[in-house]
PDB file of C-alpha atoms and ligand atoms in Angstrom:
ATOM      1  CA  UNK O   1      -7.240 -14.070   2.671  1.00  0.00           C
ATOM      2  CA  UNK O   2      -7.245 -10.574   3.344  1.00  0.00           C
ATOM      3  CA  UNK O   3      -4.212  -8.295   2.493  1.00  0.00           C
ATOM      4  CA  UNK O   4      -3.256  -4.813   2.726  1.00  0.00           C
ATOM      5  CA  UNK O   5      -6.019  -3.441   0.393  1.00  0.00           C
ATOM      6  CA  UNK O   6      -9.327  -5.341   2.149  1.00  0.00           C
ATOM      7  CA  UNK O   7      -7.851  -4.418   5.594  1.00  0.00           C
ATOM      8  CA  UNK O   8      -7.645  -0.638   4.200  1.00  0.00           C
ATOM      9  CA  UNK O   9     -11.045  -0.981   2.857  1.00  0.00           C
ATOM     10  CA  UNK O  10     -12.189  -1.859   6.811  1.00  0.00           C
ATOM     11  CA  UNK O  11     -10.099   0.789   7.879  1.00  0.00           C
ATOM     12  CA  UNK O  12     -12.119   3.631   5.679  1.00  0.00           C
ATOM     13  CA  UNK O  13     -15.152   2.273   6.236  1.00  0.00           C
ATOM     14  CA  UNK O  14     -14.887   2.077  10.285  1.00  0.00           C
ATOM     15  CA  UNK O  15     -12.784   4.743  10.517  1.00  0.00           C
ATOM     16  CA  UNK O  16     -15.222   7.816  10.949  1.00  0.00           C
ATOM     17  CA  UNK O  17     -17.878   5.531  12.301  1.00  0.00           C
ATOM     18  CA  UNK O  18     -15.838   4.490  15.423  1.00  0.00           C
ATOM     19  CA  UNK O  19     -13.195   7.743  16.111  1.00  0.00           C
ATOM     20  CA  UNK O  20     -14.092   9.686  18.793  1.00  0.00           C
ATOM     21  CA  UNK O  21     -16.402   7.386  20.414  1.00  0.00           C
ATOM     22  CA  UNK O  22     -15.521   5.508  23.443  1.00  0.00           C
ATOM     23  CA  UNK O  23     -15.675   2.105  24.167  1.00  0.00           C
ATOM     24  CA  UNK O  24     -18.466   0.934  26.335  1.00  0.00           C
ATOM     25  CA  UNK O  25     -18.176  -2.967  26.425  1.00  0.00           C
ATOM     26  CA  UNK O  26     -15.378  -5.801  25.039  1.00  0.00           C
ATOM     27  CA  UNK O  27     -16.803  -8.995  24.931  1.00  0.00           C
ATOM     28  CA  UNK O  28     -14.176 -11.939  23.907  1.00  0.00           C
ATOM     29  CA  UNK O  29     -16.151 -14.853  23.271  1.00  0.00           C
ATOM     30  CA  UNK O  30     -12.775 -16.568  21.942  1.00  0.00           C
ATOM     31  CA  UNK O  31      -9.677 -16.264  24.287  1.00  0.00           C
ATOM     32  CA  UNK O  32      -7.705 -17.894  21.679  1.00  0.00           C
ATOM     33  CA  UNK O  33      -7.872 -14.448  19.594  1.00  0.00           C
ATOM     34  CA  UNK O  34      -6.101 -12.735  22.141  1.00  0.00           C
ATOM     35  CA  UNK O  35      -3.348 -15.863  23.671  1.00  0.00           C
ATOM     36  CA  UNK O  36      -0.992 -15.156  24.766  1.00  0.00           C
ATOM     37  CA  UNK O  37      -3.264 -12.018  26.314  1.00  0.00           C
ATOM     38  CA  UNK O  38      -5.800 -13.400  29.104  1.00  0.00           C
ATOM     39  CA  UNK O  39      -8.729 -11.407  27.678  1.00  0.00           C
ATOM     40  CA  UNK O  40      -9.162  -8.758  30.641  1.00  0.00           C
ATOM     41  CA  UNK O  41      -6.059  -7.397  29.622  1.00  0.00           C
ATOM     42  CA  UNK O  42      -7.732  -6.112  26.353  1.00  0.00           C
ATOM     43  CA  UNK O  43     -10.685  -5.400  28.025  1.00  0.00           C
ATOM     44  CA  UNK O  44      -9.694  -3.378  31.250  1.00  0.00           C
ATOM     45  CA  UNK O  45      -7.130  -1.483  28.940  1.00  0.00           C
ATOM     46  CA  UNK O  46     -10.016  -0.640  25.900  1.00  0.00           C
ATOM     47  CA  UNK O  47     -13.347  -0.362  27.669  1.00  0.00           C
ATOM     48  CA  UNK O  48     -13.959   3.071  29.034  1.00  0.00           C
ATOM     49  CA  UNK O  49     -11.232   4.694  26.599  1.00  0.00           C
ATOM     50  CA  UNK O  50     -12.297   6.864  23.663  1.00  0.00           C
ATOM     51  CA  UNK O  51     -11.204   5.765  20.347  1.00  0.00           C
ATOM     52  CA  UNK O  52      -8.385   8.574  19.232  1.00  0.00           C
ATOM     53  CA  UNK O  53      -8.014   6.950  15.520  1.00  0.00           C
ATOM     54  CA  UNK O  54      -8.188   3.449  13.483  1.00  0.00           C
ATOM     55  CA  UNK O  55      -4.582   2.624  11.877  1.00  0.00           C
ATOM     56  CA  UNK O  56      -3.414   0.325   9.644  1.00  0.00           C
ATOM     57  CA  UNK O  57       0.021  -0.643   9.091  1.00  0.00           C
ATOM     58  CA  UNK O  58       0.605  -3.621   6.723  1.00  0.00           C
ATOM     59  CA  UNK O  59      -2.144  -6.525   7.495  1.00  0.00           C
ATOM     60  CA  UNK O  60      -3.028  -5.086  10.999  1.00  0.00           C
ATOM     61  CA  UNK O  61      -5.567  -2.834  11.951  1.00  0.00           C
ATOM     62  CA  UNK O  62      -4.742  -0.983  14.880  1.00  0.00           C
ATOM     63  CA  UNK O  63      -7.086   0.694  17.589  1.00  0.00           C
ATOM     64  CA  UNK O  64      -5.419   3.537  19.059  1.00  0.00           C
ATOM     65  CA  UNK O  65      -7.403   4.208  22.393  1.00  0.00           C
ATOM     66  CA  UNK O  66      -6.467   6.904  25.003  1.00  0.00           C
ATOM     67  CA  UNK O  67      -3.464   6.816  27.140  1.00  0.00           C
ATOM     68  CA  UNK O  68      -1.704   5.147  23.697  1.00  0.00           C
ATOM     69  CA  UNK O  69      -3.778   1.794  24.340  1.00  0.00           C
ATOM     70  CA  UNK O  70      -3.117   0.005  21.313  1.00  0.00           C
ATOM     71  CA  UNK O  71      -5.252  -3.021  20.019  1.00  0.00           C
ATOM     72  CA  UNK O  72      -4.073  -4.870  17.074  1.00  0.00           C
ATOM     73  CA  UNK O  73      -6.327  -6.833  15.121  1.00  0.00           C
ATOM     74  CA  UNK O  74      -4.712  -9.559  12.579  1.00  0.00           C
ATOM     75  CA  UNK O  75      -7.533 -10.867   9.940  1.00  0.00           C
ATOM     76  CA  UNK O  76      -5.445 -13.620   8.938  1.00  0.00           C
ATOM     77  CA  UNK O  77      -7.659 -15.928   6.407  1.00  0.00           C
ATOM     78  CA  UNK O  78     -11.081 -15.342   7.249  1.00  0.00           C
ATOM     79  CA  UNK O  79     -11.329 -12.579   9.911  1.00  0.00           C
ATOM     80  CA  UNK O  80     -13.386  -9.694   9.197  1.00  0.00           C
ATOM     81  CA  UNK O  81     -14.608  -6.799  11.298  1.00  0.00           C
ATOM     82  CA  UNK O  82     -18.401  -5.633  11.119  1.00  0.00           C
ATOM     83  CA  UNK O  83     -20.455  -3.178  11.690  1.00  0.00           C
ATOM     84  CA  UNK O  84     -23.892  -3.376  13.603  1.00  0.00           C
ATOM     85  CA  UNK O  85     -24.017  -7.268  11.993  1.00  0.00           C
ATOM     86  CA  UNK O  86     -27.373  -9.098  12.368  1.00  0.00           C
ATOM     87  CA  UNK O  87     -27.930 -10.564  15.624  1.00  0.00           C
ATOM     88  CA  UNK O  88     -27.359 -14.098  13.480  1.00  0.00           C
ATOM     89  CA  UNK O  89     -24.475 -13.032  12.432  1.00  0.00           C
ATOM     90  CA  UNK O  90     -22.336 -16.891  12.948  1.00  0.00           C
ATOM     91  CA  UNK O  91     -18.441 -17.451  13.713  1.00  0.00           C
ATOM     92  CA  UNK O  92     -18.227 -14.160  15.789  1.00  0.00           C
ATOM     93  CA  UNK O  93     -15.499 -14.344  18.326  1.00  0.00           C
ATOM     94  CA  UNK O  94     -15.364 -10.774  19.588  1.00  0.00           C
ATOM     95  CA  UNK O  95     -18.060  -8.036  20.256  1.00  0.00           C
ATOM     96  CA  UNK O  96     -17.256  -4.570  20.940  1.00  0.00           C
ATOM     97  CA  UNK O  97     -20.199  -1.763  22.072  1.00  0.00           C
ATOM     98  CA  UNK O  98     -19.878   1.925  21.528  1.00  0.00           C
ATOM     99  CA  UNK O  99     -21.233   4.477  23.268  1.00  0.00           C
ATOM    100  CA  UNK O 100     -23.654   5.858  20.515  1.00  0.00           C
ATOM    101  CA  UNK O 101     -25.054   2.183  20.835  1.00  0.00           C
ATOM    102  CA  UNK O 102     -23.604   0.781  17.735  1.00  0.00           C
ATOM    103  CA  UNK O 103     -22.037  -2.794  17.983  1.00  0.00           C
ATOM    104  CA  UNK O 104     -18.710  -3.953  16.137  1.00  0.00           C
ATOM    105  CA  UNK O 105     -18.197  -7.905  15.466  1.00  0.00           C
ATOM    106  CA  UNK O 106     -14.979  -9.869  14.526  1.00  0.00           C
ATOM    107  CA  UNK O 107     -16.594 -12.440  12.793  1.00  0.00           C
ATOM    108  CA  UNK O 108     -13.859 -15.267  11.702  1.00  0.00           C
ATOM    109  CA  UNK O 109     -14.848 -18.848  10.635  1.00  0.00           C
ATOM    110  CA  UNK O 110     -11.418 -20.439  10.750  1.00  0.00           C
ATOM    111  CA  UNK O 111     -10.227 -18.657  13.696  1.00  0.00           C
ATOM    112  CA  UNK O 112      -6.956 -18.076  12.754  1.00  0.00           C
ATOM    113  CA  UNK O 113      -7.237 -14.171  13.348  1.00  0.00           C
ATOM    114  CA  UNK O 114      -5.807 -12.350  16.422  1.00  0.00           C
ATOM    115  CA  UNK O 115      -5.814  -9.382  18.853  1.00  0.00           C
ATOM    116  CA  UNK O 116      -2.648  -8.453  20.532  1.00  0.00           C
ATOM    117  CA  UNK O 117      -2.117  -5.568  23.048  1.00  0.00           C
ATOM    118  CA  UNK O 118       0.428  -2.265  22.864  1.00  0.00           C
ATOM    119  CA  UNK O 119       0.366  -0.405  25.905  1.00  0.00           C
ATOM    120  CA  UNK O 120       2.838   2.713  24.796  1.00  0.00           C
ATOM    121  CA  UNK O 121       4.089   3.803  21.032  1.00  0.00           C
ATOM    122  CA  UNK O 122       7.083   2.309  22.149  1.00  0.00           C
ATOM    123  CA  UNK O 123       5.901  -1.150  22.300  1.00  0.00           C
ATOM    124  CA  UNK O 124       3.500  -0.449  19.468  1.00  0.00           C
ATOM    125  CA  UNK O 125       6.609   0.489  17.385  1.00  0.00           C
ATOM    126  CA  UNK O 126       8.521  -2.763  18.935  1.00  0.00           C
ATOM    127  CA  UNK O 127       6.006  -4.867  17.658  1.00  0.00           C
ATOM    128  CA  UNK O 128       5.960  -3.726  14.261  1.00  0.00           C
ATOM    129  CA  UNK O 129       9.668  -3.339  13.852  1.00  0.00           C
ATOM    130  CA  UNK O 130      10.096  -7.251  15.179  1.00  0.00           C
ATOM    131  CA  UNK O 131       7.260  -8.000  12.531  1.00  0.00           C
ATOM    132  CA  UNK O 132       7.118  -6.011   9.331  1.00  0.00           C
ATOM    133  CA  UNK O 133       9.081  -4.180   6.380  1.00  0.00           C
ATOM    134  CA  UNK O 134       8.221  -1.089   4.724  1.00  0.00           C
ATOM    135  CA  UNK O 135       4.838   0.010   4.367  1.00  0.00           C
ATOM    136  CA  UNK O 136       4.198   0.003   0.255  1.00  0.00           C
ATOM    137  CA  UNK O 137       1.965   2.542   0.215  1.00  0.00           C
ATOM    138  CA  UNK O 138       3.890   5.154   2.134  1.00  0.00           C
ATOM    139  CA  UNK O 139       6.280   7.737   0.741  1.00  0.00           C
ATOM    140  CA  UNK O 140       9.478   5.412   2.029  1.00  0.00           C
ATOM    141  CA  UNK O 141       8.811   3.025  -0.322  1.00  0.00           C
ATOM    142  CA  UNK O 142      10.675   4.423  -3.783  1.00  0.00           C
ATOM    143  CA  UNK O 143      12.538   2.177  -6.558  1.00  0.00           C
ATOM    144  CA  UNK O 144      16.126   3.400  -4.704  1.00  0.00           C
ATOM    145  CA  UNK O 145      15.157   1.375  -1.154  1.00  0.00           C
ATOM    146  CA  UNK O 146      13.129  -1.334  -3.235  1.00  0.00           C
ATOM    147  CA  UNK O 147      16.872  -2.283  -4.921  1.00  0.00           C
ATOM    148  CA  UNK O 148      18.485  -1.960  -1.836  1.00  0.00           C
ATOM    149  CA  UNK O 149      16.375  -4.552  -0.353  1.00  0.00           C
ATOM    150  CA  UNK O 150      16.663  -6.708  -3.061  1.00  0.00           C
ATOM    151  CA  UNK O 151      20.150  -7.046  -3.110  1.00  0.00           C
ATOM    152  CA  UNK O 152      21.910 -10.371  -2.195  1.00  0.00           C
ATOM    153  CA  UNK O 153      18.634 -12.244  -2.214  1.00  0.00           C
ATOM    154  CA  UNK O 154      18.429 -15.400  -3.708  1.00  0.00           C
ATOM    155  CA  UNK O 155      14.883 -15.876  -3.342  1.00  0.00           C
ATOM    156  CA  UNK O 156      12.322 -16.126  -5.561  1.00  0.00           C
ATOM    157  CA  UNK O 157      10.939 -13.088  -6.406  1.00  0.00           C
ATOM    158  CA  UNK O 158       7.329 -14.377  -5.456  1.00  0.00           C
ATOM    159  CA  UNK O 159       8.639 -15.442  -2.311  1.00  0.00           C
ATOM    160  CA  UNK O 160      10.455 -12.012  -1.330  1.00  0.00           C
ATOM    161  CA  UNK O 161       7.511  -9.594  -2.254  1.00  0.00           C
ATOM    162  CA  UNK O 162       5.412 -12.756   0.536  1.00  0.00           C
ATOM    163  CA  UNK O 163       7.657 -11.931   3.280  1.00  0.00           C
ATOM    164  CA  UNK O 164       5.814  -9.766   5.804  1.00  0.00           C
ATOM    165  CA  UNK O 165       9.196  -8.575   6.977  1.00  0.00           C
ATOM    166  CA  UNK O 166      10.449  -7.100   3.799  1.00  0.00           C
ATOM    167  CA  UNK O 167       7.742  -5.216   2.564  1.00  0.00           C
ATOM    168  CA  UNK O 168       4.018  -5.182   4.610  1.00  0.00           C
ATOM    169  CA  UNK O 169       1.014  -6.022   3.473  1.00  0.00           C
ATOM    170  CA  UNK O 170       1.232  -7.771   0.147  1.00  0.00           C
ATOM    171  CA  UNK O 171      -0.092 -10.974   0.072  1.00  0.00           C
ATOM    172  CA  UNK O 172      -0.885 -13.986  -2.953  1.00  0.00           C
ATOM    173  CA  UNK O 173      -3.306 -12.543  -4.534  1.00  0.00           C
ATOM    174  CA  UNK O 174      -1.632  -8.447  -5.124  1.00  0.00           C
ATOM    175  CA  UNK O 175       1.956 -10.170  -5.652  1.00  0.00           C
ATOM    176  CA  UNK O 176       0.930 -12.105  -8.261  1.00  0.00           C
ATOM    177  CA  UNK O 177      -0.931  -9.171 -10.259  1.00  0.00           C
ATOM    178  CA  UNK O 178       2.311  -6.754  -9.443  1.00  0.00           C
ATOM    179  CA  UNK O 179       4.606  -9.369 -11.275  1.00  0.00           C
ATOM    180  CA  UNK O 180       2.135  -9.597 -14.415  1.00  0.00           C
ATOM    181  CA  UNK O 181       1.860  -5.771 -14.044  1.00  0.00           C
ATOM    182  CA  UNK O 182       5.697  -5.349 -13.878  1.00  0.00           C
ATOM    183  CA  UNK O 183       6.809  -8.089 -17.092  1.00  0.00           C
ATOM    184  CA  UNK O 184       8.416 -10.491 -13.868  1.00  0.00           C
ATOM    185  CA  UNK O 185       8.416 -14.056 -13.753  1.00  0.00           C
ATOM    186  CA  UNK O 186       7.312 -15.297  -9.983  1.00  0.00           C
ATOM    187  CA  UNK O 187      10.664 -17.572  -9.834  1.00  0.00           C
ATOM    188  CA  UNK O 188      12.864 -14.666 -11.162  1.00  0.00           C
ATOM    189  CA  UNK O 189      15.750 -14.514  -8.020  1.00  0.00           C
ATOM    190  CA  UNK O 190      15.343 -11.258  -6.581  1.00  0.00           C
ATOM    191  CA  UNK O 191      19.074 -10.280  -6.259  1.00  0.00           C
ATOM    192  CA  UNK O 192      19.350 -10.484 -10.180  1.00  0.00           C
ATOM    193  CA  UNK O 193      16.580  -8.571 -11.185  1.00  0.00           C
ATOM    194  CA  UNK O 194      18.287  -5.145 -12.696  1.00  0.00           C
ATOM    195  CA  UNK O 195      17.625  -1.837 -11.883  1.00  0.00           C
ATOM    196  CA  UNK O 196      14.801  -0.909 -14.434  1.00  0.00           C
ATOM    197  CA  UNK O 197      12.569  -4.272 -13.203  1.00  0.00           C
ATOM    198  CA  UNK O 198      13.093  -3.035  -9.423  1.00  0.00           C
ATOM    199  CA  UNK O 199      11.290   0.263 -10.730  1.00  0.00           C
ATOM    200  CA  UNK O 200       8.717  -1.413 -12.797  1.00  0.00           C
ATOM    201  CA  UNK O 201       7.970  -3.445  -9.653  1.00  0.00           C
ATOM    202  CA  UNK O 202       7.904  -0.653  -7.293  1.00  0.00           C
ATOM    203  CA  UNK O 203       5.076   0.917  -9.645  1.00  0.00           C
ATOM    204  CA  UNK O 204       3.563  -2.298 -10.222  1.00  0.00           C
ATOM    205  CA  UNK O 205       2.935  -3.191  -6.635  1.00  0.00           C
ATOM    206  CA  UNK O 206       1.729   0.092  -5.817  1.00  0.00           C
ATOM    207  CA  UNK O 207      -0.332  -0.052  -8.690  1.00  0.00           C
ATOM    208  CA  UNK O 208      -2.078  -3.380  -8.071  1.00  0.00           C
ATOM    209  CA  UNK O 209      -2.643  -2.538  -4.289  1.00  0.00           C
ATOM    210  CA  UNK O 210      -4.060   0.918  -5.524  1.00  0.00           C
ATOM    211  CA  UNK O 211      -6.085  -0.303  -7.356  1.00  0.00           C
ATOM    212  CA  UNK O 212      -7.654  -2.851  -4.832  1.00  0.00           C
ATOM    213  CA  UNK O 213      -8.295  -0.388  -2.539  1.00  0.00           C
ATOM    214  CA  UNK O 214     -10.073   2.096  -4.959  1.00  0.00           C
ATOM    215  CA  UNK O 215     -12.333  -1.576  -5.699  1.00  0.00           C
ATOM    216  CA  UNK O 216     -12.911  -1.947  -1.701  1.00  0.00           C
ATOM    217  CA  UNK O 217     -10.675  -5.350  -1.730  1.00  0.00           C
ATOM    218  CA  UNK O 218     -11.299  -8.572  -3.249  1.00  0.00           C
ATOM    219  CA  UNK O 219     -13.960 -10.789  -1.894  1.00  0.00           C
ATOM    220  CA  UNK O 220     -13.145 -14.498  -2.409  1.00  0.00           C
ATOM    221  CA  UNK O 221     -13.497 -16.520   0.246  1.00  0.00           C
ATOM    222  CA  UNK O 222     -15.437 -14.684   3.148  1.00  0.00           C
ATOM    223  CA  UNK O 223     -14.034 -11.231   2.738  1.00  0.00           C
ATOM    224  CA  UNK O 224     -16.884  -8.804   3.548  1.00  0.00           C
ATOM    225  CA  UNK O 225     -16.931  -4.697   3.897  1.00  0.00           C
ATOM    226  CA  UNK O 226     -17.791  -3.666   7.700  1.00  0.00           C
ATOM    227  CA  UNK O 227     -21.411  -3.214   6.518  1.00  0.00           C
ATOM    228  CA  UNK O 228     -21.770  -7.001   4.810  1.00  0.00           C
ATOM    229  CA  UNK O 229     -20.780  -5.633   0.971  1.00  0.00           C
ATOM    230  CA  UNK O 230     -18.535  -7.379  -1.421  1.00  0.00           C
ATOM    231  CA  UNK O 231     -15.534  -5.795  -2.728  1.00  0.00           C
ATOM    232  CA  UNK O 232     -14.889  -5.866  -6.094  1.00  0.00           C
ATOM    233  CA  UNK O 233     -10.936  -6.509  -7.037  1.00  0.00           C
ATOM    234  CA  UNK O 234     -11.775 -10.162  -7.972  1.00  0.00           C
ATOM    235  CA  UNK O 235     -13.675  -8.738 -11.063  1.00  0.00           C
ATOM    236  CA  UNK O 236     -10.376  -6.686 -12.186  1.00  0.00           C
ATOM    237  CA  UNK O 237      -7.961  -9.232 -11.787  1.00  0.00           C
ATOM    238  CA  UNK O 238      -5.431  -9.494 -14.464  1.00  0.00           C
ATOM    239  CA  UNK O 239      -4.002 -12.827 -13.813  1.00  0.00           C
ATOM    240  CA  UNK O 240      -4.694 -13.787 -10.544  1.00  0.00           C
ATOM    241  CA  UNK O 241      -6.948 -16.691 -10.841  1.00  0.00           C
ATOM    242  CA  UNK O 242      -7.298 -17.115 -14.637  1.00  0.00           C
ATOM    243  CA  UNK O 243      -5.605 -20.148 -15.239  1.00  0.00           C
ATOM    244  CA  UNK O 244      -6.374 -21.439 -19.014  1.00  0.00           C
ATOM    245  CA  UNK O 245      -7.417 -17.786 -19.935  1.00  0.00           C
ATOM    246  CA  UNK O 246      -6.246 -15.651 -23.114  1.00  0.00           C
ATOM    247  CA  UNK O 247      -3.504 -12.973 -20.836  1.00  0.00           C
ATOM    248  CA  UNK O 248      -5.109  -9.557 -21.279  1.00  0.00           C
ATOM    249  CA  UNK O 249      -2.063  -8.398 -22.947  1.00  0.00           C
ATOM    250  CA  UNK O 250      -0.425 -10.618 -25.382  1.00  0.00           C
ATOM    251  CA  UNK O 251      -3.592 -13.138 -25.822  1.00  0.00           C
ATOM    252  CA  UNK O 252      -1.358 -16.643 -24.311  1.00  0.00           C
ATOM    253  CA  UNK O 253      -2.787 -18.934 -21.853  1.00  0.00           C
ATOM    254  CA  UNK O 254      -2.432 -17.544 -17.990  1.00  0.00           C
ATOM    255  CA  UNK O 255      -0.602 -20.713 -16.540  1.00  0.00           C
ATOM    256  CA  UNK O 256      -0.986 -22.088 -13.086  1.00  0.00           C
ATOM    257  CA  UNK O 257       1.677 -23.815 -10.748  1.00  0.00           C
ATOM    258  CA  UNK O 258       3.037 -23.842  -6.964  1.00  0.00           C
ATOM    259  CA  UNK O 259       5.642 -20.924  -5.962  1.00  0.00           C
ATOM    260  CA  UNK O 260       6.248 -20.177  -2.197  1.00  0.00           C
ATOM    261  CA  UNK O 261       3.932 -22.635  -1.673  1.00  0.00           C
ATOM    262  CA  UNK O 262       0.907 -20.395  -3.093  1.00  0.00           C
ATOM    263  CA  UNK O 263      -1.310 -20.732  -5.936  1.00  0.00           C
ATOM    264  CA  UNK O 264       0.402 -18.604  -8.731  1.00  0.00           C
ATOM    265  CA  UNK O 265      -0.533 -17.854 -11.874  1.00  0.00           C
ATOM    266  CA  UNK O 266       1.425 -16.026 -14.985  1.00  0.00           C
ATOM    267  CA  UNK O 267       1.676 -15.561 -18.399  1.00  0.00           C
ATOM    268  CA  UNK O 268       4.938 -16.824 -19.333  1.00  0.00           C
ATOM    269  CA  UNK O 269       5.250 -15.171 -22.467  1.00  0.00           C
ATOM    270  CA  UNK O 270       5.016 -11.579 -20.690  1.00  0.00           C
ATOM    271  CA  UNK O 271       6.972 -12.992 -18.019  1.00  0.00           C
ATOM    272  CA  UNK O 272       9.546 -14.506 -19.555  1.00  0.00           C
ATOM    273  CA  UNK O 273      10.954 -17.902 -17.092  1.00  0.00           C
ATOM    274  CA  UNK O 274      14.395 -17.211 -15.397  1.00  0.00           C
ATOM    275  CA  UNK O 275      16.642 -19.504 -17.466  1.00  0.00           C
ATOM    276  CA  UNK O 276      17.954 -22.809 -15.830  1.00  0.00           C
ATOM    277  CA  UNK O 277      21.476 -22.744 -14.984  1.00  0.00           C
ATOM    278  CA  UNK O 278      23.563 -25.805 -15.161  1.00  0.00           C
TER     279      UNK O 278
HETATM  280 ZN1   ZN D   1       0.893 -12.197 -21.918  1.00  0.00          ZN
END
């Protein structure tokens, strides 16, 4: 599934192919991308407006047209967004045309991604606020407002750095290589994790998305670069996905089991289990 660092990758990639060029044609072959939107909402708004910049703010990539028309794509687990893709190109759901003649697909197999519309920065910042936490790339996100948000929560660590409303963006994959990075067991409860783990985790998840984005994302499932190329994250992983493997560090075997209802994998002896209290 894509998270913050894939949907970056699409961002750099399209980004100086697609700003400054206007929008000729919109063509949603899928009207469930867009419900509750009936589909010549997005198109009357996009087609015939220039393309000011490409955005992203946690998971979405956002089209900022003229007039601060705002399209908001949503990848969700398959959705990607390519560039002049061969005409064969299968599972494509929406086609956009630009006025230099180059052609943009959202190509999604389970169809589980989405467009929505923002007409105004007001409802673009509505949207967001409604939907997502801090961004953790962006200069807000420091050790000092990481502990504040942690406070009081008895969640699973795992399960807080999941929630698209706390902090945007991460996803399974980048939370569980944060809490390997940072020494934190997934099942830790966030409220009781002390000041110096709230820092190591702040680095730590900043680190791991970092350094996803400098590998152009991780391609596992059907994760593909605006042009058709691979990322290559899922060749640097240092525990996601390992289960049964030596741990990089401390040579123990990477252990597998369910948290938040994800696929999560640790090595217990660098991230030592909370204890069990009676
Ligand atoms: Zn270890």
């Amino acid at each position: 599934m894509p998270e913050l660092p894939e949907v970056e990758t699409i961002r750099r990639r399209l980004a100086p192919l697609v700003q400054g060029r206007t929008l000729t044609a919109m063509q949603i072959a899928d009207p469930r991308w867009c419900e509750p939107f009936d589909p010549s909402a997005l198109t009357d708004a996009l087609v015939g407006r220039r393309v000011e910049r490409l955005h992203r703010r946690g998971k979405y990539l956002i089209w900022e047209a003229q007039d601060e028309v705002f399209v908001l794509m949503h990848l969700r687990m398959t959705g990607t967004v390519l560039y002049d893709p061969a005409p064969e190109t299968p599972y494509v759901r929406v086609r956009l045309t630009l006025d230099d003649g180059h052609r943009l697909s959202f190509a999604d197999p389970r169809r589980f991604g989405t467009g929505e519309l923002a007409l105004g920065r007001p409802a673009l910042d509505a949207f967001f606020k409604a939907r997502l936490g801090i961004e953790p790339l962006g200069a807000h996100f420091t050790s000092d407002h990481l502990f504040t948000l942690t406070r009081n929560r008895r969640t699973p660590i795992k399960a807080f750095l999941l929630d698209q409303r706390r902090i945007a963006g991460v996803g399974n994959i980048y939370a569980n290589e944060a809490l390997f990075r940072a020494r934190i067991h997934p099942l830790r409860a966030t409220g009781q994790l002390k000041r110096r783990q709230v820092a190591a985790l702040r680095d730590a998840v900043i680190g791991a998305l970092s350094a996803g984005v400098d590998a152009g994302g991780a391609s596992i499932d059907d994760f593909r670069h605006p042009d058709g190329v691979e990322g290559a994250f899922q060749n640097e992983f240092l525990v996601h996905d390992r289960a049964g493997q030596p741990c990089l560090v401390c040579g123990a075997t990477v252990v597998k089991f369910v948290a938040a209802g994800r696929g999560t994998y640790a090595c217990e002896r660098c991230q030592p289990k909370p204890r069990r209290r009676p």
